[in-house]
């Protein structure tokens, strides 16, 4: 209860600071979800300064006004929705959207109701508008999107033009780790902007519109994956949302499951709202039905990672075994290194990370060694660095502080400057700041150049070691 109260106090402070800085309620919700272990729905209630009792009363009023004949929710129901990834019924979900003047995905559930593609507007600016030093890259992207799509009267695209975009997007997926993050994002942005531009044309057939939305979904997803490595939660989630909206407009459940499965891993990486991450991982698995798909395998891997972080060792191991079994049954097209499939590199990499979290050094080393043998490993420098950081965590758990420091120092020195941001420094800082004071001092004494600043006051809580 003490930790819960502390999270609520922090959330209220963030909401007040965001409002004072001129941010919208959604900006405040984004910031709370990023910095506190609270669900999106609970963050909405805090931002709107409502108690559980007030929410219950207002929901009953909304339901009566809309002619819904039911008794209304109880306090326990609202609390359960805030604590669980299970969504309320459609009537209650609609009432919650009306109460908070928003859409289901901004409550942590369901579909996006906003007609972005009808208005030609870009996504609502993220909370990073309030932090200019961090915001500049993403805000520039949003400006570029706006200038690219604002072309009224464009002529109807030909099927050949759409097919060329599809081919370019497919080729681009294979470059996910071959290019630097900046080069890759620029490359994918071209297809993303061009597809959005064509979508504004008059006279598009329904089939071409679905195909173009699929192009948008894939490219936004690729950009999201890259931001997940080199940036933080808010940058990443903005692109995940754009990808998810486009996948739903494309009516492509496979791409939808793909992006939702990766959003689950995003929650695990950034230690944000793990319960929502679990819901996303399970959705990715369920969307595939009974057949093995790359999204289902990735959903199993993401859930295993989350369960490991929650201390559920038996369940995490079961999920890893199930992912291994289903991976063996995948067709070759689903295991390509194209950014869409779950390749063996991604499988072994995820296994190594989860097993390291569980402290299973023998199994983690075997999975890590196999991942590093595969051709993709030589291109994915961020992935290599994160695998080595996981190995350093295991060394620290065995009190081999000097060896761990040497390994972390080698990773930091060998990583190019362009990759010294995002997950790599954040994980090193979590290790350094989450360690016991004596271990922290020893690490910085051995390797004084390691990132070792405090992480938003949450280092001890999110530390990877004791």
Tab-separated table of C-alpha atoms in Angstrom:
chain	number	residue	atom	x	y	z
A	1	UNK	CA	0.000	0.000	0.000
A	2	UNK	CA	2.866	2.374	0.784
A	3	UNK	CA	4.326	1.938	-2.695
A	4	UNK	CA	0.877	2.422	-4.237
A	5	UNK	CA	0.356	5.671	-2.333
A	6	UNK	CA	3.794	6.853	-3.390
A	7	UNK	CA	2.967	6.169	-7.059
A	8	UNK	CA	-0.295	8.098	-6.747
A	9	UNK	CA	1.448	11.088	-5.150
A	10	UNK	CA	4.043	11.060	-7.920
A	11	UNK	CA	1.275	10.827	-10.551
A	12	UNK	CA	-0.606	13.786	-9.076
A	13	UNK	CA	2.578	15.846	-9.073
A	14	UNK	CA	3.266	14.946	-12.705
A	15	UNK	CA	-0.310	15.884	-13.664
A	16	UNK	CA	0.017	19.267	-11.954
A	17	UNK	CA	3.408	19.968	-13.551
A	18	UNK	CA	2.156	19.004	-17.016
A	19	UNK	CA	-0.892	21.258	-16.680
A	20	UNK	CA	1.286	24.133	-15.482
A	21	UNK	CA	3.540	23.647	-18.511
A	22	UNK	CA	0.574	23.955	-20.863
A	23	UNK	CA	0.190	20.264	-21.614
A	24	UNK	CA	-3.080	18.524	-22.427
A	25	UNK	CA	-4.693	15.850	-20.217
A	26	UNK	CA	-3.342	13.220	-22.623
A	27	UNK	CA	0.179	14.652	-22.257
A	28	UNK	CA	-0.199	14.186	-18.502
A	29	UNK	CA	-1.477	10.619	-18.895
A	30	UNK	CA	1.494	9.792	-21.153
A	31	UNK	CA	3.932	11.185	-18.595
A	32	UNK	CA	2.304	9.311	-15.705
A	33	UNK	CA	2.305	5.995	-17.566
A	34	UNK	CA	5.947	6.537	-18.519
A	35	UNK	CA	7.182	7.400	-15.001
A	36	UNK	CA	4.777	5.530	-12.697
A	37	UNK	CA	3.645	1.924	-12.431
A	38	UNK	CA	-0.014	2.817	-13.057
A	39	UNK	CA	-2.397	1.819	-15.818
A	40	UNK	CA	-3.580	4.273	-18.447
A	41	UNK	CA	-7.133	4.121	-17.085
A	42	UNK	CA	-6.006	4.956	-13.576
A	43	UNK	CA	-3.818	7.754	-14.886
A	44	UNK	CA	-6.879	9.228	-16.622
A	45	UNK	CA	-8.786	9.298	-13.341
A	46	UNK	CA	-5.881	10.979	-11.548
A	47	UNK	CA	-5.484	13.588	-14.285
A	48	UNK	CA	-9.212	14.365	-14.149
A	49	UNK	CA	-9.059	14.568	-10.323
A	50	UNK	CA	-11.837	12.030	-9.741
A	51	UNK	CA	-12.298	9.538	-6.936
A	52	UNK	CA	-13.584	6.016	-7.546
A	53	UNK	CA	-16.949	7.018	-6.109
A	54	UNK	CA	-17.188	10.014	-8.447
A	55	UNK	CA	-16.321	7.869	-11.460
A	56	UNK	CA	-19.050	5.374	-10.537
A	57	UNK	CA	-21.639	8.147	-10.139
A	58	UNK	CA	-20.726	9.859	-13.416
A	59	UNK	CA	-20.727	6.586	-15.338
A	60	UNK	CA	-24.235	5.870	-14.060
A	61	UNK	CA	-25.352	9.322	-15.241
A	62	UNK	CA	-23.813	8.785	-18.699
A	63	UNK	CA	-25.471	5.387	-19.043
A	64	UNK	CA	-28.883	6.813	-18.041
A	65	UNK	CA	-28.498	9.727	-20.475
A	66	UNK	CA	-27.822	7.264	-23.302
A	67	UNK	CA	-30.761	5.021	-22.475
A	68	UNK	CA	-28.708	2.096	-21.196
A	69	UNK	CA	-30.814	0.137	-18.740
A	70	UNK	CA	-28.403	-1.332	-16.223
A	71	UNK	CA	-27.531	-0.711	-12.621
A	72	UNK	CA	-24.157	0.747	-13.471
A	73	UNK	CA	-20.711	-0.335	-12.324
A	74	UNK	CA	-19.586	-0.845	-8.747
A	75	UNK	CA	-16.487	0.606	-7.091
A	76	UNK	CA	-14.926	-2.854	-7.324
A	77	UNK	CA	-15.590	-3.031	-11.074
A	78	UNK	CA	-13.883	0.285	-11.789
A	79	UNK	CA	-10.950	-0.666	-9.591
A	80	UNK	CA	-10.622	-4.013	-11.404
A	81	UNK	CA	-10.571	-2.288	-14.805
A	82	UNK	CA	-7.782	-0.027	-13.563
A	83	UNK	CA	-5.701	-2.915	-12.241
A	84	UNK	CA	-6.282	-5.538	-14.952
A	85	UNK	CA	-5.704	-5.758	-18.734
A	86	UNK	CA	-9.205	-7.249	-19.117
A	87	UNK	CA	-11.459	-4.617	-20.741
A	88	UNK	CA	-14.934	-3.658	-19.494
A	89	UNK	CA	-17.997	-4.510	-21.573
A	90	UNK	CA	-18.638	-2.326	-24.613
A	91	UNK	CA	-21.306	-0.271	-22.818
A	92	UNK	CA	-19.010	0.584	-19.913
A	93	UNK	CA	-16.051	1.177	-22.217
A	94	UNK	CA	-18.079	3.650	-24.254
A	95	UNK	CA	-19.184	5.404	-21.050
A	96	UNK	CA	-15.573	5.657	-19.867
A	97	UNK	CA	-14.591	7.220	-23.205
A	98	UNK	CA	-17.355	9.772	-22.809
A	99	UNK	CA	-16.370	10.499	-19.215
A	100	UNK	CA	-12.710	11.150	-20.040
A	101	UNK	CA	-13.489	12.636	-23.486
A	102	UNK	CA	-11.100	10.259	-25.192
A	103	UNK	CA	-10.913	6.985	-27.091
A	104	UNK	CA	-10.434	3.358	-25.959
A	105	UNK	CA	-6.738	3.020	-26.793
A	106	UNK	CA	-6.014	5.999	-24.520
A	107	UNK	CA	-7.683	4.119	-21.684
A	108	UNK	CA	-5.533	1.053	-22.375
A	109	UNK	CA	-8.262	-0.857	-24.239
A	110	UNK	CA	-9.737	-1.419	-27.658
A	111	UNK	CA	-9.712	0.539	-30.900
A	112	UNK	CA	-8.915	4.097	-31.869
A	113	UNK	CA	-12.066	6.113	-32.579
A	114	UNK	CA	-10.293	9.278	-33.762
A	115	UNK	CA	-10.769	10.043	-37.494
A	116	UNK	CA	-7.153	11.031	-38.129
A	117	UNK	CA	-7.161	9.810	-41.729
A	118	UNK	CA	-10.317	11.815	-42.506
A	119	UNK	CA	-8.895	15.127	-41.326
A	120	UNK	CA	-5.332	14.714	-42.557
A	121	UNK	CA	-4.042	15.727	-39.128
A	122	UNK	CA	-0.980	14.193	-37.605
A	123	UNK	CA	-1.013	12.496	-34.242
A	124	UNK	CA	-1.459	14.705	-31.183
A	125	UNK	CA	1.957	16.051	-30.186
A	126	UNK	CA	3.492	13.953	-27.475
A	127	UNK	CA	4.473	14.992	-23.991
A	128	UNK	CA	7.936	15.630	-25.424
A	129	UNK	CA	6.687	19.022	-26.589
A	130	UNK	CA	7.119	19.987	-22.968
A	131	UNK	CA	10.758	18.849	-23.021
A	132	UNK	CA	12.336	20.515	-26.095
A	133	UNK	CA	15.790	18.946	-25.780
A	134	UNK	CA	14.302	15.469	-26.034
A	135	UNK	CA	11.404	16.372	-28.290
A	136	UNK	CA	13.217	17.762	-31.302
A	137	UNK	CA	13.739	14.569	-33.352
A	138	UNK	CA	10.152	13.288	-33.046
A	139	UNK	CA	8.555	16.689	-33.443
A	140	UNK	CA	10.545	17.196	-36.643
A	141	UNK	CA	9.215	13.867	-37.901
A	142	UNK	CA	5.636	14.959	-37.175
A	143	UNK	CA	6.223	18.229	-39.062
A	144	UNK	CA	7.565	16.275	-42.024
A	145	UNK	CA	4.546	13.990	-42.001
A	146	UNK	CA	2.239	16.995	-41.979
A	147	UNK	CA	3.955	18.599	-44.950
A	148	UNK	CA	4.012	15.308	-46.820
A	149	UNK	CA	0.338	14.454	-46.434
A	150	UNK	CA	-1.099	17.936	-46.939
A	151	UNK	CA	-1.511	17.617	-50.723
A	152	UNK	CA	-5.218	18.045	-51.545
A	153	UNK	CA	-6.302	17.223	-55.067
A	154	UNK	CA	-3.642	14.590	-55.595
A	155	UNK	CA	-4.326	12.296	-58.526
A	156	UNK	CA	-5.397	8.732	-57.887
A	157	UNK	CA	-2.497	6.339	-57.368
A	158	UNK	CA	-2.013	3.442	-59.717
A	159	UNK	CA	-1.871	-0.149	-58.536
A	160	UNK	CA	1.729	-0.249	-59.805
A	161	UNK	CA	2.693	2.694	-57.551
A	162	UNK	CA	1.180	0.963	-54.526
A	163	UNK	CA	2.939	-2.301	-55.435
A	164	UNK	CA	6.258	-0.442	-55.631
A	165	UNK	CA	5.691	0.939	-52.131
A	166	UNK	CA	4.888	-2.552	-50.865
A	167	UNK	CA	8.093	-3.930	-52.379
A	168	UNK	CA	10.150	-1.070	-50.933
A	169	UNK	CA	8.653	-1.666	-47.483
A	170	UNK	CA	9.374	-5.395	-47.660
A	171	UNK	CA	12.997	-4.730	-48.661
A	172	UNK	CA	13.263	-2.158	-45.890
A	173	UNK	CA	12.361	-4.701	-43.217
A	174	UNK	CA	15.528	-6.657	-44.007
A	175	UNK	CA	17.588	-3.514	-43.273
A	176	UNK	CA	16.308	-3.186	-39.692
A	177	UNK	CA	19.760	-3.870	-38.224
A	178	UNK	CA	21.905	-3.267	-41.316
A	179	UNK	CA	21.612	0.534	-41.263
A	180	UNK	CA	22.304	2.967	-38.443
A	181	UNK	CA	19.112	3.968	-36.585
A	182	UNK	CA	19.095	7.416	-38.194
A	183	UNK	CA	19.550	6.023	-41.699
A	184	UNK	CA	16.918	3.349	-41.158
A	185	UNK	CA	14.327	5.803	-39.802
A	186	UNK	CA	14.937	8.211	-42.701
A	187	UNK	CA	14.585	5.307	-45.148
A	188	UNK	CA	11.309	4.078	-43.666
A	189	UNK	CA	9.944	7.601	-43.292
A	190	UNK	CA	10.018	8.038	-47.064
A	191	UNK	CA	7.636	5.129	-47.638
A	192	UNK	CA	5.555	6.107	-44.605
A	193	UNK	CA	5.057	9.671	-45.875
A	194	UNK	CA	4.422	8.637	-49.461
A	195	UNK	CA	1.742	6.116	-48.448
A	196	UNK	CA	0.061	8.716	-46.222
A	197	UNK	CA	0.150	11.195	-49.099
A	198	UNK	CA	-1.542	8.773	-51.488
A	199	UNK	CA	-4.209	7.973	-48.888
A	200	UNK	CA	-5.463	11.558	-49.204
A	201	UNK	CA	-6.186	11.108	-52.904
A	202	UNK	CA	-9.762	11.000	-54.132
A	203	UNK	CA	-11.158	7.886	-55.746
A	204	UNK	CA	-9.023	5.219	-54.099
A	205	UNK	CA	-10.583	1.773	-54.166
A	206	UNK	CA	-11.148	0.016	-50.855
A	207	UNK	CA	-8.531	-2.570	-51.781
A	208	UNK	CA	-5.832	0.011	-52.520
A	209	UNK	CA	-6.685	1.870	-49.321
A	210	UNK	CA	-6.208	-1.293	-47.268
A	211	UNK	CA	-2.888	-2.002	-48.986
A	212	UNK	CA	-1.635	1.520	-48.354
A	213	UNK	CA	-2.655	1.350	-44.712
A	214	UNK	CA	-0.721	-1.901	-44.454
A	215	UNK	CA	2.362	-0.067	-45.792
A	216	UNK	CA	1.830	2.698	-43.214
A	217	UNK	CA	1.411	0.138	-40.426
A	218	UNK	CA	4.584	-1.761	-41.295
A	219	UNK	CA	6.764	1.325	-41.644
A	220	UNK	CA	5.453	2.935	-38.450
A	221	UNK	CA	6.093	-0.392	-36.716
A	222	UNK	CA	9.667	-0.539	-37.988
A	223	UNK	CA	10.255	3.014	-36.775
A	224	UNK	CA	8.737	2.118	-33.392
A	225	UNK	CA	11.114	-0.842	-33.011
A	226	UNK	CA	14.082	1.415	-33.742
A	227	UNK	CA	12.933	4.048	-31.257
A	228	UNK	CA	12.495	1.279	-28.686
A	229	UNK	CA	16.274	0.708	-28.888
A	230	UNK	CA	17.493	4.292	-28.971
A	231	UNK	CA	14.799	6.344	-27.247
A	232	UNK	CA	12.304	6.033	-24.408
A	233	UNK	CA	8.720	4.931	-23.844
A	234	UNK	CA	6.875	8.006	-25.083
A	235	UNK	CA	8.709	8.217	-28.409
A	236	UNK	CA	8.146	4.511	-28.961
A	237	UNK	CA	4.487	4.337	-27.968
A	238	UNK	CA	3.551	7.178	-30.357
A	239	UNK	CA	4.782	5.147	-33.325
A	240	UNK	CA	3.227	1.947	-31.996
A	241	UNK	CA	-0.124	3.729	-31.868
A	242	UNK	CA	0.209	5.021	-35.436
A	243	UNK	CA	1.120	1.531	-36.612
A	244	UNK	CA	-1.780	-0.051	-34.755
A	245	UNK	CA	-4.315	2.438	-36.118
A	246	UNK	CA	-3.146	1.813	-39.682
A	247	UNK	CA	-3.240	-1.980	-39.208
A	248	UNK	CA	-6.839	-1.738	-38.069
A	249	UNK	CA	-7.761	0.471	-41.014
A	250	UNK	CA	-6.115	-2.151	-43.228
A	251	UNK	CA	-8.256	-4.817	-41.511
A	252	UNK	CA	-5.116	-6.924	-41.197
A	253	UNK	CA	-5.292	-8.909	-37.968
A	254	UNK	CA	-1.873	-10.457	-38.573
A	255	UNK	CA	-0.120	-7.070	-38.681
A	256	UNK	CA	-2.235	-5.917	-35.736
A	257	UNK	CA	-1.092	-8.921	-33.678
A	258	UNK	CA	2.509	-8.265	-34.780
A	259	UNK	CA	2.524	-4.671	-33.533
A	260	UNK	CA	0.645	-5.483	-30.306
A	261	UNK	CA	3.108	-8.276	-29.536
A	262	UNK	CA	5.999	-5.840	-29.937
A	263	UNK	CA	4.222	-3.281	-27.772
A	264	UNK	CA	4.188	-5.908	-25.018
A	265	UNK	CA	7.959	-6.172	-25.260
A	266	UNK	CA	8.134	-2.367	-25.162
A	267	UNK	CA	6.438	-2.450	-21.743
A	268	UNK	CA	9.002	-4.996	-20.529
A	269	UNK	CA	11.968	-2.972	-21.844
A	270	UNK	CA	10.906	0.262	-20.218
A	271	UNK	CA	9.427	-1.301	-17.039
A	272	UNK	CA	6.152	0.535	-17.680
A	273	UNK	CA	2.673	-0.837	-16.815
A	274	UNK	CA	3.668	-4.498	-16.894
A	275	UNK	CA	0.043	-5.604	-16.479
A	276	UNK	CA	-0.866	-3.828	-19.727
A	277	UNK	CA	2.127	-5.504	-21.347
A	278	UNK	CA	0.799	-8.896	-20.298
A	279	UNK	CA	-2.559	-8.105	-21.853
A	280	UNK	CA	-0.876	-7.120	-25.118
A	281	UNK	CA	1.274	-10.264	-25.177
A	282	UNK	CA	-1.768	-12.464	-24.658
A	283	UNK	CA	-3.700	-10.638	-27.359
A	284	UNK	CA	-0.896	-11.308	-29.840
A	285	UNK	CA	-1.117	-14.994	-28.996
A	286	UNK	CA	-4.922	-15.200	-29.102
A	287	UNK	CA	-5.248	-13.275	-32.392
A	288	UNK	CA	-3.515	-16.113	-34.220
A	289	UNK	CA	-6.062	-18.692	-33.122
A	290	UNK	CA	-4.800	-22.262	-32.970
A	291	UNK	CA	-2.191	-22.030	-35.710
A	292	UNK	CA	1.479	-21.161	-35.143
A	293	UNK	CA	2.376	-17.665	-36.395
A	294	UNK	CA	5.366	-15.381	-35.894
A	295	UNK	CA	3.170	-12.967	-33.895
A	296	UNK	CA	2.071	-15.786	-31.581
A	297	UNK	CA	5.663	-16.881	-30.976
A	298	UNK	CA	6.719	-13.304	-30.289
A	299	UNK	CA	3.719	-12.864	-27.952
A	300	UNK	CA	4.858	-15.918	-25.986
A	301	UNK	CA	8.416	-14.542	-25.785
A	302	UNK	CA	7.173	-11.122	-24.675
A	303	UNK	CA	4.942	-12.629	-21.994
A	304	UNK	CA	7.822	-14.808	-20.772
A	305	UNK	CA	9.971	-11.677	-20.431
A	306	UNK	CA	7.234	-9.882	-18.481
A	307	UNK	CA	6.565	-12.874	-16.231
A	308	UNK	CA	10.295	-13.105	-15.490
A	309	UNK	CA	10.345	-9.453	-14.449
A	310	UNK	CA	7.346	-10.153	-12.205
A	311	UNK	CA	9.220	-13.025	-10.550
A	312	UNK	CA	7.052	-15.780	-12.026
A	313	UNK	CA	9.854	-18.225	-12.872
A	314	UNK	CA	7.767	-21.358	-13.494
A	315	UNK	CA	5.361	-19.559	-15.819
A	316	UNK	CA	8.185	-17.781	-17.661
A	317	UNK	CA	9.952	-21.094	-18.304
A	318	UNK	CA	6.721	-22.697	-19.529
A	319	UNK	CA	6.192	-19.857	-21.988
A	320	UNK	CA	9.758	-20.134	-23.287
A	321	UNK	CA	9.295	-23.849	-23.926
A	322	UNK	CA	6.001	-23.202	-25.714
A	323	UNK	CA	7.627	-20.508	-27.880
A	324	UNK	CA	10.403	-22.949	-28.799
A	325	UNK	CA	7.851	-25.613	-29.731
A	326	UNK	CA	5.759	-23.281	-31.893
A	327	UNK	CA	8.832	-21.757	-33.539
A	328	UNK	CA	9.794	-25.210	-34.819
A	329	UNK	CA	6.369	-25.450	-36.483
A	330	UNK	CA	6.551	-22.066	-38.261
A	331	UNK	CA	6.830	-21.960	-42.059
A	332	UNK	CA	10.089	-20.506	-43.374
A	333	UNK	CA	8.290	-17.343	-44.492
A	334	UNK	CA	7.443	-16.578	-40.847
A	335	UNK	CA	11.057	-16.889	-39.647
A	336	UNK	CA	12.678	-14.448	-42.087
A	337	UNK	CA	14.846	-11.592	-40.796
A	338	UNK	CA	12.483	-9.113	-42.432
A	339	UNK	CA	11.325	-7.267	-39.326
A	340	UNK	CA	7.924	-8.980	-39.518
A	341	UNK	CA	8.815	-12.603	-38.927
A	342	UNK	CA	10.208	-14.029	-35.707
A	343	UNK	CA	13.632	-15.228	-36.818
A	344	UNK	CA	15.869	-17.607	-34.889
A	345	UNK	CA	18.057	-14.631	-33.970
A	346	UNK	CA	15.102	-12.878	-32.349
A	347	UNK	CA	13.997	-16.124	-30.676
A	348	UNK	CA	17.400	-16.871	-29.122
A	349	UNK	CA	17.980	-13.211	-28.226
A	350	UNK	CA	14.664	-13.019	-26.349
A	351	UNK	CA	15.310	-16.341	-24.643
A	352	UNK	CA	18.737	-15.171	-23.474
A	353	UNK	CA	17.312	-11.953	-22.029
A	354	UNK	CA	14.491	-13.711	-20.177
A	355	UNK	CA	16.752	-16.460	-18.835
A	356	UNK	CA	19.219	-13.826	-17.625
A	357	UNK	CA	16.403	-12.077	-15.776
A	358	UNK	CA	15.546	-15.410	-14.151
A	359	UNK	CA	19.191	-15.932	-13.151
A	360	UNK	CA	19.500	-19.135	-15.223
A	361	UNK	CA	23.078	-18.531	-16.322
A	362	UNK	CA	23.703	-21.902	-17.961
A	363	UNK	CA	20.639	-21.719	-20.191
A	364	UNK	CA	21.092	-17.989	-20.812
A	365	UNK	CA	24.673	-18.485	-21.998
A	366	UNK	CA	23.608	-21.235	-24.417
A	367	UNK	CA	20.860	-19.060	-25.929
A	368	UNK	CA	23.194	-16.038	-26.065
A	369	UNK	CA	25.968	-18.001	-27.761
A	370	UNK	CA	23.545	-19.288	-30.381
A	371	UNK	CA	22.154	-15.792	-31.018
A	372	UNK	CA	25.651	-14.384	-31.496
A	373	UNK	CA	26.504	-17.147	-33.999
A	374	UNK	CA	23.729	-16.061	-36.349
A	375	UNK	CA	24.496	-13.620	-39.227
A	376	UNK	CA	22.087	-10.945	-37.955
A	377	UNK	CA	24.048	-10.607	-34.709
A	378	UNK	CA	26.952	-8.879	-36.463
A	379	UNK	CA	24.588	-6.136	-37.645
A	380	UNK	CA	22.598	-5.597	-34.439
A	381	UNK	CA	25.084	-3.729	-32.241
A	382	UNK	CA	22.431	-2.615	-29.774
A	383	UNK	CA	21.264	-6.215	-29.402
A	384	UNK	CA	24.864	-7.361	-28.848
A	385	UNK	CA	25.348	-4.676	-26.177
A	386	UNK	CA	22.142	-5.644	-24.348
A	387	UNK	CA	23.107	-9.335	-24.343
A	388	UNK	CA	26.483	-8.434	-22.823
A	389	UNK	CA	24.787	-6.226	-20.232
A	390	UNK	CA	22.588	-9.180	-19.256
A	391	UNK	CA	25.766	-11.247	-18.837
A	392	UNK	CA	27.190	-8.548	-16.575
A	393	UNK	CA	24.061	-8.743	-14.407
A	394	UNK	CA	24.622	-12.459	-13.918
A	395	UNK	CA	28.261	-11.816	-12.984
A	396	UNK	CA	27.187	-9.274	-10.379
A	397	UNK	CA	24.731	-11.747	-8.886
A	398	UNK	CA	27.721	-14.044	-8.421
A	399	UNK	CA	29.637	-11.106	-6.836
A	400	UNK	CA	32.190	-11.025	-9.660
A	401	UNK	CA	32.167	-7.220	-9.559
A	402	UNK	CA	35.512	-6.652	-11.339
A	403	UNK	CA	34.546	-8.958	-14.218
A	404	UNK	CA	31.139	-7.290	-14.534
A	405	UNK	CA	32.706	-3.825	-14.530
A	406	UNK	CA	35.219	-4.827	-17.210
A	407	UNK	CA	32.430	-6.233	-19.391
A	408	UNK	CA	30.229	-3.140	-19.004
A	409	UNK	CA	33.200	-0.895	-19.701
A	410	UNK	CA	34.052	-2.836	-22.869
A	411	UNK	CA	30.470	-2.562	-24.099
A	412	UNK	CA	30.360	1.172	-23.451
A	413	UNK	CA	33.695	1.856	-25.138
A	414	UNK	CA	33.015	-0.303	-28.204
A	415	UNK	CA	29.529	1.027	-28.892
A	416	UNK	CA	29.406	3.829	-31.511
A	417	UNK	CA	28.343	7.248	-30.233
A	418	UNK	CA	25.125	7.070	-32.260
A	419	UNK	CA	23.976	4.035	-30.230
A	420	UNK	CA	24.945	5.379	-26.810
A	421	UNK	CA	21.384	6.354	-26.041
A	422	UNK	CA	18.122	4.685	-25.201
A	423	UNK	CA	18.146	1.192	-23.755
A	424	UNK	CA	21.909	0.670	-23.455
A	425	UNK	CA	22.751	3.596	-21.125
A	426	UNK	CA	19.434	3.184	-19.307
A	427	UNK	CA	20.155	-0.454	-18.490
A	428	UNK	CA	23.700	0.310	-17.409
A	429	UNK	CA	22.397	3.076	-15.158
A	430	UNK	CA	19.811	0.706	-13.709
A	431	UNK	CA	22.599	-1.720	-12.861
A	432	UNK	CA	24.863	0.925	-11.345
A	433	UNK	CA	22.183	2.813	-9.447
A	434	UNK	CA	20.248	-0.304	-8.465
A	435	UNK	CA	23.260	-1.994	-6.860
A	436	UNK	CA	24.184	-1.856	-3.203
A	437	UNK	CA	26.270	1.228	-2.398
A	438	UNK	CA	29.479	-0.786	-2.013
A	439	UNK	CA	28.951	-2.523	-5.366
A	440	UNK	CA	28.087	0.752	-7.061
A	441	UNK	CA	31.266	2.355	-5.771
A	442	UNK	CA	33.315	-0.627	-6.934
A	443	UNK	CA	31.785	-0.532	-10.420
A	444	UNK	CA	32.506	3.170	-10.851
A	445	UNK	CA	35.975	2.777	-9.389
A	446	UNK	CA	36.775	0.063	-11.943
A	447	UNK	CA	35.052	1.851	-14.836
A	448	UNK	CA	34.573	5.557	-14.017
A	449	UNK	CA	33.249	6.340	-17.518
A	450	UNK	CA	30.110	4.206	-17.082
A	451	UNK	CA	26.784	6.063	-17.145
A	452	UNK	CA	25.973	6.366	-13.471
A	453	UNK	CA	23.588	9.275	-12.948
A	454	UNK	CA	20.367	8.866	-11.078
A	455	UNK	CA	17.412	7.654	-13.157
A	456	UNK	CA	14.487	9.902	-12.306
A	457	UNK	CA	14.523	8.822	-8.671
A	458	UNK	CA	13.507	5.269	-9.590
A	459	UNK	CA	16.875	3.545	-9.773
A	460	UNK	CA	16.481	1.439	-6.674
A	461	UNK	CA	12.962	0.368	-7.531
A	462	UNK	CA	13.844	-0.640	-11.093
A	463	UNK	CA	17.308	-2.025	-10.398
A	464	UNK	CA	18.214	-5.240	-12.148
A	465	UNK	CA	20.283	-6.546	-9.259
A	466	UNK	CA	19.882	-6.500	-5.518
